[in-house]
């Protein structure tokens, strides 16, 4: 999608978004996300072509996340979408949607939508391409819980 968005930066990702816009999307999605740090000569795959999150750091469960998930297990796979944003010169925020808004399932005629809000988790990626913490609750619908926000999100 985006190749080296900031042309002056030596630390970058090959993509800042991967995912499918809706359940009826017919094209194959290449989820591959590659981290590069030219100064340290590091090139590391973060997400593979099938959406598997590599070197997965685990989850930090809290009461709110458990309440939303119930007994559902989370696989370390990007099935819906992941967004990446550069926070500073050497750090990225990764926001991973583990449950899309119920409208994701709606067909072109408006049928099939479910009644639930999206559920997203977040973590950070450091200047070596490593996750710095387990994934934590970022948002449920429009309610934010993370300690950092995407620059496009409104407070």
PDB file of N, CA, C and O in Angstrom, residues 3 9 13 16 19 26 40 67 81-82 84 90 93 100 105 116 118 123 137 148-149:
ATOM      1  N   UNK A   3       4.733   2.629   0.391  1.00  0.00           N
ATOM      2  CA  UNK A   3       6.129   2.248   0.449  1.00  0.00           C
ATOM      3  C   UNK A   3       6.928   3.385   1.052  1.00  0.00           C
ATOM      4  O   UNK A   3       6.949   4.482   0.523  1.00  0.00           O
ATOM      5  N   UNK A   9      12.979   9.120   6.439  1.00  0.00           N
ATOM      6  CA  UNK A   9      13.111   8.231   7.577  1.00  0.00           C
ATOM      7  C   UNK A   9      13.948   7.006   7.226  1.00  0.00           C
ATOM      8  O   UNK A   9      13.860   6.462   6.135  1.00  0.00           O
ATOM      9  N   UNK A  13       7.871   1.062   7.780  1.00  0.00           N
ATOM     10  CA  UNK A  13       7.143  -0.154   7.436  1.00  0.00           C
ATOM     11  C   UNK A  13       6.776  -0.085   5.964  1.00  0.00           C
ATOM     12  O   UNK A  13       6.606   1.005   5.410  1.00  0.00           O
ATOM     13  N   UNK A  16       1.026   0.628   6.054  1.00  0.00           N
ATOM     14  CA  UNK A  16       0.478   1.188   7.290  1.00  0.00           C
ATOM     15  C   UNK A  16      -0.936   0.704   7.540  1.00  0.00           C
ATOM     16  O   UNK A  16      -1.541   1.057   8.547  1.00  0.00           O
ATOM     17  N   UNK A  19      -5.869  -5.268   5.525  1.00  0.00           N
ATOM     18  CA  UNK A  19      -7.174  -5.769   5.917  1.00  0.00           C
ATOM     19  C   UNK A  19      -8.154  -5.861   4.775  1.00  0.00           C
ATOM     20  O   UNK A  19      -7.837  -5.534   3.631  1.00  0.00           O
ATOM     21  N   UNK A  26     -13.883  -9.972  -2.342  1.00  0.00           N
ATOM     22  CA  UNK A  26     -13.556 -11.167  -3.120  1.00  0.00           C
ATOM     23  C   UNK A  26     -12.070 -11.311  -3.474  1.00  0.00           C
ATOM     24  O   UNK A  26     -11.655 -12.357  -3.953  1.00  0.00           O
ATOM     25  N   UNK A  40      20.369   0.390  11.455  1.00  0.00           N
ATOM     26  CA  UNK A  40      20.794  -0.811  12.176  1.00  0.00           C
ATOM     27  C   UNK A  40      20.843  -2.036  11.270  1.00  0.00           C
ATOM     28  O   UNK A  40      21.122  -3.142  11.743  1.00  0.00           O
ATOM     29  N   UNK A  67     -14.929  -9.320  29.579  1.00  0.00           N
ATOM     30  CA  UNK A  67     -16.374  -9.122  29.468  1.00  0.00           C
ATOM     31  C   UNK A  67     -16.821  -9.125  28.000  1.00  0.00           C
ATOM     32  O   UNK A  67     -17.832  -9.702  27.644  1.00  0.00           O
ATOM     33  N   UNK A  81      -8.393  -6.332  10.194  1.00  0.00           N
ATOM     34  CA  UNK A  81      -7.479  -5.256   9.811  1.00  0.00           C
ATOM     35  C   UNK A  81      -6.467  -4.978  10.906  1.00  0.00           C
ATOM     36  O   UNK A  81      -6.668  -5.309  12.069  1.00  0.00           O
ATOM     37  N   UNK A  82      -5.381  -4.351  10.494  1.00  0.00           N
ATOM     38  CA  UNK A  82      -4.367  -3.824  11.404  1.00  0.00           C
ATOM     39  C   UNK A  82      -3.898  -2.495  10.825  1.00  0.00           C
ATOM     40  O   UNK A  82      -3.725  -2.361   9.610  1.00  0.00           O
ATOM     41  N   UNK A  84      -1.037   0.686  11.384  1.00  0.00           N
ATOM     42  CA  UNK A  84       0.259   1.027  11.973  1.00  0.00           C
ATOM     43  C   UNK A  84       0.481   2.525  11.815  1.00  0.00           C
ATOM     44  O   UNK A  84       0.215   3.083  10.758  1.00  0.00           O
ATOM     45  N   UNK A  90      11.477   6.286  16.116  1.00  0.00           N
ATOM     46  CA  UNK A  90      11.864   4.885  16.264  1.00  0.00           C
ATOM     47  C   UNK A  90      10.774   3.976  16.825  1.00  0.00           C
ATOM     48  O   UNK A  90      11.069   2.878  17.282  1.00  0.00           O
ATOM     49  N   UNK A  93       2.960   2.412  16.569  1.00  0.00           N
ATOM     50  CA  UNK A  93       1.770   1.924  17.242  1.00  0.00           C
ATOM     51  C   UNK A  93       1.100   0.934  16.294  1.00  0.00           C
ATOM     52  O   UNK A  93       0.949   1.227  15.106  1.00  0.00           O
ATOM     53  N   UNK A 100     -14.632  -6.962  14.102  1.00  0.00           N
ATOM     54  CA  UNK A 100     -15.083  -5.759  13.398  1.00  0.00           C
ATOM     55  C   UNK A 100     -16.459  -5.323  13.880  1.00  0.00           C
ATOM     56  O   UNK A 100     -17.174  -6.098  14.532  1.00  0.00           O
ATOM     57  N   UNK A 105     -20.397  -7.630   8.413  1.00  0.00           N
ATOM     58  CA  UNK A 105     -21.041  -8.833   7.876  1.00  0.00           C
ATOM     59  C   UNK A 105     -22.223  -8.517   6.970  1.00  0.00           C
ATOM     60  O   UNK A 105     -22.782  -9.409   6.339  1.00  0.00           O
ATOM     61  N   UNK A 116     -23.107  -5.529  17.274  1.00  0.00           N
ATOM     62  CA  UNK A 116     -22.016  -5.357  18.224  1.00  0.00           C
ATOM     63  C   UNK A 116     -21.005  -4.363  17.665  1.00  0.00           C
ATOM     64  O   UNK A 116     -20.974  -4.079  16.482  1.00  0.00           O
ATOM     65  N   UNK A 118     -16.997  -2.780  17.223  1.00  0.00           N
ATOM     66  CA  UNK A 118     -15.661  -3.307  16.941  1.00  0.00           C
ATOM     67  C   UNK A 118     -14.857  -3.400  18.238  1.00  0.00           C
ATOM     68  O   UNK A 118     -15.125  -2.706  19.221  1.00  0.00           O
ATOM     69  N   UNK A 123      -0.411  -2.484  20.584  1.00  0.00           N
ATOM     70  CA  UNK A 123       0.918  -2.666  21.146  1.00  0.00           C
ATOM     71  C   UNK A 123       1.849  -1.690  20.431  1.00  0.00           C
ATOM     72  O   UNK A 123       1.422  -0.938  19.550  1.00  0.00           O
ATOM     73  N   UNK A 137      -6.157  -3.775  25.463  1.00  0.00           N
ATOM     74  CA  UNK A 137      -7.403  -3.220  24.946  1.00  0.00           C
ATOM     75  C   UNK A 137      -7.182  -1.790  24.468  1.00  0.00           C
ATOM     76  O   UNK A 137      -6.684  -0.953  25.217  1.00  0.00           O
ATOM     77  N   UNK A 148      -2.473   5.646  23.939  1.00  0.00           N
ATOM     78  CA  UNK A 148      -2.046   6.415  22.771  1.00  0.00           C
ATOM     79  C   UNK A 148      -3.152   6.356  21.738  1.00  0.00           C
ATOM     80  O   UNK A 148      -3.890   5.382  21.659  1.00  0.00           O
ATOM     81  N   UNK A 149      -3.292   7.403  20.943  1.00  0.00           N
ATOM     82  CA  UNK A 149      -4.348   7.463  19.937  1.00  0.00           C
ATOM     83  C   UNK A 149      -3.737   7.678  18.566  1.00  0.00           C
ATOM     84  O   UNK A 149      -2.709   8.336  18.413  1.00  0.00           O
TER      85      UNK A 149
END
